[in-house]
mmCIF file of C-alpha atoms in Angstrom:
data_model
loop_
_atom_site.group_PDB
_atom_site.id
_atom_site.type_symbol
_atom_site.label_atom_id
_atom_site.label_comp_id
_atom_site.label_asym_id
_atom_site.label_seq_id
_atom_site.Cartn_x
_atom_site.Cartn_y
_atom_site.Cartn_z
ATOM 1 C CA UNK V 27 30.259 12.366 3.044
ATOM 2 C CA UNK V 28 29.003 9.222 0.905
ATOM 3 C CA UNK V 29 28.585 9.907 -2.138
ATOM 4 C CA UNK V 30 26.437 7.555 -4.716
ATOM 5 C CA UNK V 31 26.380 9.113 -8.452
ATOM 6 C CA UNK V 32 23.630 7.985 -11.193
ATOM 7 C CA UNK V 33 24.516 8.503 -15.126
ATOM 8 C CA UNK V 34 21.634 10.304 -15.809
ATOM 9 C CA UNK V 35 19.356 12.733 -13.959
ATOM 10 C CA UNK V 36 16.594 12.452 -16.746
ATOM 11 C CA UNK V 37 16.443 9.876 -19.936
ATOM 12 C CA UNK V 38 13.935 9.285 -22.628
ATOM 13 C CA UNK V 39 13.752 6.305 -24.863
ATOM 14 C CA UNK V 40 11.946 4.061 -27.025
ATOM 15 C CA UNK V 41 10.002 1.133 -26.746
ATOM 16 C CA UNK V 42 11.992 -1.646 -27.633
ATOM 17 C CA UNK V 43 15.451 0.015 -27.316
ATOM 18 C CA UNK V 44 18.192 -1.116 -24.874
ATOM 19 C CA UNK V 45 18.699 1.190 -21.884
ATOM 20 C CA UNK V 46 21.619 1.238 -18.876
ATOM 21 C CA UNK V 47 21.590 3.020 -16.211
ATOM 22 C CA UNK V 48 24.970 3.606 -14.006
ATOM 23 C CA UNK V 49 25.524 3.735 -10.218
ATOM 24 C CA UNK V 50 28.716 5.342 -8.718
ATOM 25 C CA UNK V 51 29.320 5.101 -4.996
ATOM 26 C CA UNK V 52 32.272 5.600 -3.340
ATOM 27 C CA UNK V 53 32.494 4.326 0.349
ATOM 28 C CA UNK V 54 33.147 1.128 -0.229
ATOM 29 C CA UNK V 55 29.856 -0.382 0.884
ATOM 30 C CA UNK V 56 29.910 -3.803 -0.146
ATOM 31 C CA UNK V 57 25.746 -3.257 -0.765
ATOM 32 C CA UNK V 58 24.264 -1.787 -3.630
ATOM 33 C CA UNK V 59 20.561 -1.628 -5.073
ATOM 34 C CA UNK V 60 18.378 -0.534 -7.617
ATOM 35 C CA UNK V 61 15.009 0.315 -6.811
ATOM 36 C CA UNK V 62 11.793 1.820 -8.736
ATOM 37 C CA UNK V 63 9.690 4.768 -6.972
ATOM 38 C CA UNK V 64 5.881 5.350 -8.342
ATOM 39 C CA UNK V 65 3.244 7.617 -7.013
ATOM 40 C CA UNK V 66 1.105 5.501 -4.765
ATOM 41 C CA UNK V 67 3.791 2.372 -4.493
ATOM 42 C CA UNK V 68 6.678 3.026 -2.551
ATOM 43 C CA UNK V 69 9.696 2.443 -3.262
ATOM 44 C CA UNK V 70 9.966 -1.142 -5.030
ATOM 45 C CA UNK V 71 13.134 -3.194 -4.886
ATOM 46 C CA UNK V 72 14.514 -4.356 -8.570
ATOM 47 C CA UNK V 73 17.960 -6.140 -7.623
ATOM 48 C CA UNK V 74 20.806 -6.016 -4.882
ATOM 49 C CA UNK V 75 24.162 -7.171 -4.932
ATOM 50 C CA UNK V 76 26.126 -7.736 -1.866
ATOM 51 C CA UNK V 77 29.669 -8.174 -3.810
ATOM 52 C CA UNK V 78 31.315 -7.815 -6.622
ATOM 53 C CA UNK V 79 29.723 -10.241 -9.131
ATOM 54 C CA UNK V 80 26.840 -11.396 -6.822
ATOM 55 C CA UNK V 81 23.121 -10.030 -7.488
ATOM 56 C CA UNK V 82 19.792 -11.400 -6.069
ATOM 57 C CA UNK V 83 16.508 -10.471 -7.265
ATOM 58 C CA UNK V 84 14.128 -7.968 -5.564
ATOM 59 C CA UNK V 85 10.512 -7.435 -5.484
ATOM 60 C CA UNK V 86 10.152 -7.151 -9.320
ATOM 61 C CA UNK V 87 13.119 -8.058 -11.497
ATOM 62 C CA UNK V 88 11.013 -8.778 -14.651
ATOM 63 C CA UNK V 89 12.196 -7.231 -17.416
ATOM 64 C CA UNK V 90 15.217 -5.938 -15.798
ATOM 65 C CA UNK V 91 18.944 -7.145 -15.540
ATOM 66 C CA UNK V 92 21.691 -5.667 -13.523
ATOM 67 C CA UNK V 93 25.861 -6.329 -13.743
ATOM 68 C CA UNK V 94 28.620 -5.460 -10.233
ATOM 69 C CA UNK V 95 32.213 -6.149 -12.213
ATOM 70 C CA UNK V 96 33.785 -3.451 -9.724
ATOM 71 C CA UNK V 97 32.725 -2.899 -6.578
ATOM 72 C CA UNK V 98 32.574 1.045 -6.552
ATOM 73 C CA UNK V 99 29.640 0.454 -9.616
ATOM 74 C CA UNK V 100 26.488 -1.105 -10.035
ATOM 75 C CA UNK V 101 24.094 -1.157 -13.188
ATOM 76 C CA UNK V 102 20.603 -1.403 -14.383
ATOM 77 C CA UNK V 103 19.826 -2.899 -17.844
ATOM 78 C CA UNK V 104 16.473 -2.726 -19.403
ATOM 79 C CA UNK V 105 16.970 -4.998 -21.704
ATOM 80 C CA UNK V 106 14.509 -4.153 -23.557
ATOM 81 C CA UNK V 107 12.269 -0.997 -22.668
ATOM 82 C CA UNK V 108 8.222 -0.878 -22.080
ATOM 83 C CA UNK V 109 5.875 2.121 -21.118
ATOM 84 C CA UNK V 110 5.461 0.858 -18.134
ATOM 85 C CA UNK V 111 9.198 0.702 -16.988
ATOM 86 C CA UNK V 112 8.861 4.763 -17.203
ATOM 87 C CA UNK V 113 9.602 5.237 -13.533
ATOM 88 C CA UNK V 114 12.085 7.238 -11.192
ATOM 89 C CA UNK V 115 15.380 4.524 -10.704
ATOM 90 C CA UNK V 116 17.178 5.109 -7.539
ATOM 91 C CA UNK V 117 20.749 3.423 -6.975
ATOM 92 C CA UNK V 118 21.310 3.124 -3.355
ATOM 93 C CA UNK V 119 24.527 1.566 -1.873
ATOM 94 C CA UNK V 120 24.794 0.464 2.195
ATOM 95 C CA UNK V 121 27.189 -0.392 5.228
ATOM 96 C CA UNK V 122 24.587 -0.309 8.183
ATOM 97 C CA UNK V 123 22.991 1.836 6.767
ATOM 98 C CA UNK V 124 21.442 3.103 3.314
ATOM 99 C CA UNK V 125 22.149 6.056 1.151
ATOM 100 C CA UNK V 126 20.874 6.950 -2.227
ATOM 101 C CA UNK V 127 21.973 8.379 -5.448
ATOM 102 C CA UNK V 128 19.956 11.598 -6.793
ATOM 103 C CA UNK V 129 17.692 9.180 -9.258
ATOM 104 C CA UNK V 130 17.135 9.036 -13.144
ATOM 105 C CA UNK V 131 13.319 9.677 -14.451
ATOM 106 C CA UNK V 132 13.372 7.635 -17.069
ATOM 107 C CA UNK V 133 10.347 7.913 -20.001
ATOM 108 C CA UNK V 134 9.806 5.431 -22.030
ATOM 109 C CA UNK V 135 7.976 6.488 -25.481
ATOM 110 C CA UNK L 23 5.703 -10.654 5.196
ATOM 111 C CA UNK L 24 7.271 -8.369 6.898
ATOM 112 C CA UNK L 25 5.530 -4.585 6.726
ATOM 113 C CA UNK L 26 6.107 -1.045 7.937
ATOM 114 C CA UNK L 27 2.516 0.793 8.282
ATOM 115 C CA UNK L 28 2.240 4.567 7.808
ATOM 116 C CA UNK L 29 -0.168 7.137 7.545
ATOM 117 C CA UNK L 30 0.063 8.602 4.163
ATOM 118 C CA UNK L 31 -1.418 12.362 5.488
ATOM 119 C CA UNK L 32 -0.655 14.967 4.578
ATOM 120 C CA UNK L 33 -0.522 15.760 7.953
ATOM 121 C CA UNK L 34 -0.657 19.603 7.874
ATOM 122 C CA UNK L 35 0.841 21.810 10.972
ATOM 123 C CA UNK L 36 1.720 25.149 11.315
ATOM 124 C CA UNK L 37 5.200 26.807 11.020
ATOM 125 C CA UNK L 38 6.351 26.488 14.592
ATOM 126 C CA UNK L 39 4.523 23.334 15.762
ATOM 127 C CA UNK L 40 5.954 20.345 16.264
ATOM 128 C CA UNK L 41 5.225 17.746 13.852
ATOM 129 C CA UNK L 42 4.973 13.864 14.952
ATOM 130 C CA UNK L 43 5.431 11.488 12.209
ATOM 131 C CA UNK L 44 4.890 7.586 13.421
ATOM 132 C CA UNK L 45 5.536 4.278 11.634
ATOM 133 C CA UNK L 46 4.892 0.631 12.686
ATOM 134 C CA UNK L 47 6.307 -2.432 11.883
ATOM 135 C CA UNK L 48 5.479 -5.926 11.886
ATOM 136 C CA UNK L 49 8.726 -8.115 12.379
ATOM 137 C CA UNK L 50 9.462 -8.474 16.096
ATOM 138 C CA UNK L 51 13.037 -8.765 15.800
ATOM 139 C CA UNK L 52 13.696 -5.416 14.134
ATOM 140 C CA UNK L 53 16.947 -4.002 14.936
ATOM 141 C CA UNK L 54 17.803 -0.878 13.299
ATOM 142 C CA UNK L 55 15.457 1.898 12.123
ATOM 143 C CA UNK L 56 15.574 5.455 9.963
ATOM 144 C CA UNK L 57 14.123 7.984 9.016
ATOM 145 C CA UNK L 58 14.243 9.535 5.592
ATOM 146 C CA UNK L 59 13.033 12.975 4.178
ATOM 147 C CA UNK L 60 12.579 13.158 0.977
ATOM 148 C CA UNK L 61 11.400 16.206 -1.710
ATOM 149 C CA UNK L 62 9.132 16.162 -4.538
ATOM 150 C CA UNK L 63 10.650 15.126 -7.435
ATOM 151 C CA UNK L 64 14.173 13.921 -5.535
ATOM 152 C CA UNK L 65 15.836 11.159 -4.191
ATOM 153 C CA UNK L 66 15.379 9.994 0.171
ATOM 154 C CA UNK L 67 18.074 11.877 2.266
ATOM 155 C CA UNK L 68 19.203 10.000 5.617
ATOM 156 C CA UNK L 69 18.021 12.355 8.458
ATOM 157 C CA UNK L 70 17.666 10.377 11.532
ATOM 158 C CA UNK L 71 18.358 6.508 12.642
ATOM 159 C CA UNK L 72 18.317 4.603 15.698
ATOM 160 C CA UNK L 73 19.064 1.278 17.191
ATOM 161 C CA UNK L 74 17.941 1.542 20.784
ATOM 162 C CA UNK L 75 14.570 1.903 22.451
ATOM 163 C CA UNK L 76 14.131 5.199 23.572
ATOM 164 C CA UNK L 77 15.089 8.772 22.610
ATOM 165 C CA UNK L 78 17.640 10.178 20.063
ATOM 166 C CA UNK L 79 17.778 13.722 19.229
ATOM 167 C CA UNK L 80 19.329 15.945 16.353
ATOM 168 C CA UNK L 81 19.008 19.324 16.092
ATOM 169 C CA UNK L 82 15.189 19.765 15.667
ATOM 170 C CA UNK L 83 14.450 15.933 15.233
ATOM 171 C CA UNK L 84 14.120 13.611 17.523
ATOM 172 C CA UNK L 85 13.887 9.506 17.144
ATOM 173 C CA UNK L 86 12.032 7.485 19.877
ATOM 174 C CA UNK L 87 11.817 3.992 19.844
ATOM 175 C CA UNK L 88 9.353 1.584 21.802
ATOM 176 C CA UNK L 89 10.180 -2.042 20.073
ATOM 177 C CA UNK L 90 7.642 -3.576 22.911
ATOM 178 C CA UNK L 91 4.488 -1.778 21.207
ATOM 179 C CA UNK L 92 6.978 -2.065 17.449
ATOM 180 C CA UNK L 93 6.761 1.846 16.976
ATOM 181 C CA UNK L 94 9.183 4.675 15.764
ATOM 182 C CA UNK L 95 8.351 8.224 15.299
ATOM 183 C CA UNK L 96 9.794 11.145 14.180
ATOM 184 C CA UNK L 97 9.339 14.814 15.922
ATOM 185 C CA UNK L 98 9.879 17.521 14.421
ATOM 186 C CA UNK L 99 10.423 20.585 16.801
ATOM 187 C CA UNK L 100 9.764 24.291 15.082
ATOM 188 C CA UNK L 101 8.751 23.290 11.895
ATOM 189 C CA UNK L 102 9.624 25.502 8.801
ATOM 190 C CA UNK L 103 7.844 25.264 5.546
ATOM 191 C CA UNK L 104 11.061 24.382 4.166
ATOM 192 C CA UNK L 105 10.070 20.709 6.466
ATOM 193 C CA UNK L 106 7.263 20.106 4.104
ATOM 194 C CA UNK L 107 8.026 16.870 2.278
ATOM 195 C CA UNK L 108 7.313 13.154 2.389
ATOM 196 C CA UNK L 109 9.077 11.232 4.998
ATOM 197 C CA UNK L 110 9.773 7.671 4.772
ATOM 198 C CA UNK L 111 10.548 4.933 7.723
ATOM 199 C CA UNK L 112 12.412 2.348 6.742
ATOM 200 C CA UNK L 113 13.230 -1.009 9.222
ATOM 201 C CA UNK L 114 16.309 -3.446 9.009
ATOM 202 C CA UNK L 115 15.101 -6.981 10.237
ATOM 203 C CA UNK L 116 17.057 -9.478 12.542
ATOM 204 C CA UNK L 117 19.721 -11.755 11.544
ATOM 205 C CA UNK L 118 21.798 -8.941 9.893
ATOM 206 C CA UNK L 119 19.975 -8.305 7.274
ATOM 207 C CA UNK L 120 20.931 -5.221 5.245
ATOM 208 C CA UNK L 121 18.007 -4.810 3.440
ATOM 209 C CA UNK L 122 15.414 -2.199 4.507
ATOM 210 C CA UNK L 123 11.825 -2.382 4.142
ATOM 211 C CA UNK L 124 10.395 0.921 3.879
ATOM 212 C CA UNK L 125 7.300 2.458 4.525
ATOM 213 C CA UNK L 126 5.178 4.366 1.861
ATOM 214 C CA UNK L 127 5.583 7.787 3.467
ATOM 215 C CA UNK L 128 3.745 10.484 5.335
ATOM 216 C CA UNK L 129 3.540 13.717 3.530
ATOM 217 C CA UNK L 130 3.916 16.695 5.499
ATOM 218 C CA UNK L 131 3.033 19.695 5.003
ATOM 219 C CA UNK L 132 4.361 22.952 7.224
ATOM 220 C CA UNK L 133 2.109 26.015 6.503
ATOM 221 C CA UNK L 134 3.101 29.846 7.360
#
């Protein structure tokens, strides 16, 4: 079974603070992604990374920043956090096709 | 662009009916398409995909593909309340790309 882990199942923080967010998969999918899920918008793309190292910008990487130095783990840096970055994160990591990690609600105060 | 339409519902059936779920996409050249389920408040969870035009069955779902019209639904035979939940297509363009664009959902809801 693939298995793709996320640090946190729920996280609150502060305007202005720092925040990471951690991606574990382990089927060595060369693929990984972060996306954003709000009511009424889908599922919004953030970054991918198709190797160790390599990242390309989604839909809406304002305000975010992500870092592959191994290729099992992928992260999501908020470099520094807004309201309106409180949002479910899903990690997803691919071969043909896509599987996701259980998400982190993150709310930002 | 490339876009994946679908009907947001709810679609409501009863427990027992079979529920038809449909999705359309824009980009010709489409080559690989799923189906996700996913519950309030959790992540999507892989329950169906399919490459090839016509019919692919699991258990109580079944996949059919018609890339002339650009269509892919989801059946759901005998559906159980435990069904209800917001399903999501999702479409893989040409040229191997491994990115999916998904659809904003159909919410489904499976009443006793």
């Amino acid at each position: 079974d693939v298995k793709v882990t996320q640090s946190s199942r729920y996280l609150v923080k502060r305007t202005g603070e720092k925040v990471f967010l951690e991606c574990v998969q382990d089927m060595d999918h060369e693929n990984m992604f972060w996306y954003r899920q709000d009511p009424g918008l889908g599922l919004r793309l953030i970054y991918f990374s198709y190797d160790v190292k390599m990242k390309e910008k989604g839909d809406i990487p304002e305000g975010y920043s992500v870092s592959r130095e191994k290729k099992e783990r992928f992260s999501l840096i908020l470099e520094s956090a807004s309201t309106n970055q409180t949002s479910m994160y899903l990690c997803a990591s691919s071969g043909k096709t896509q599987y996701f990690g259980p998400g982190t609600r993150l709310l930002v105060l | 662009q490339k876009e994946v339409e679908q009907n947001s519902g709810p679609l409501s059936v009863p427990e027992g009916a079979i529920a038809s779920l449909n999705c359309t996409y824009s980009d010709r050249g489409s080559q690989s398409f799923f189906w996700y389920r996913q519950y309030s408040g959790k992540s999507p969870e892989l329950i169906m995909f399919i490459y090839s035009n016509g019919d692919k069955e699991d258990g109580r779902f079944t996949a059919q593909l018609n890339k002339a019209s650009q269509y892919v639904s989801l059946l759901i035979r005998d559906s159980q309340p435990s069904d209800s939940a917001t399903y999501l297509c999702a479409v893989t363009a040409s040229g191997g790309s491994y990115i999916p664009t998904f659809g904003r959902g159909t919410s489904l809801i499976v009443h006793p």
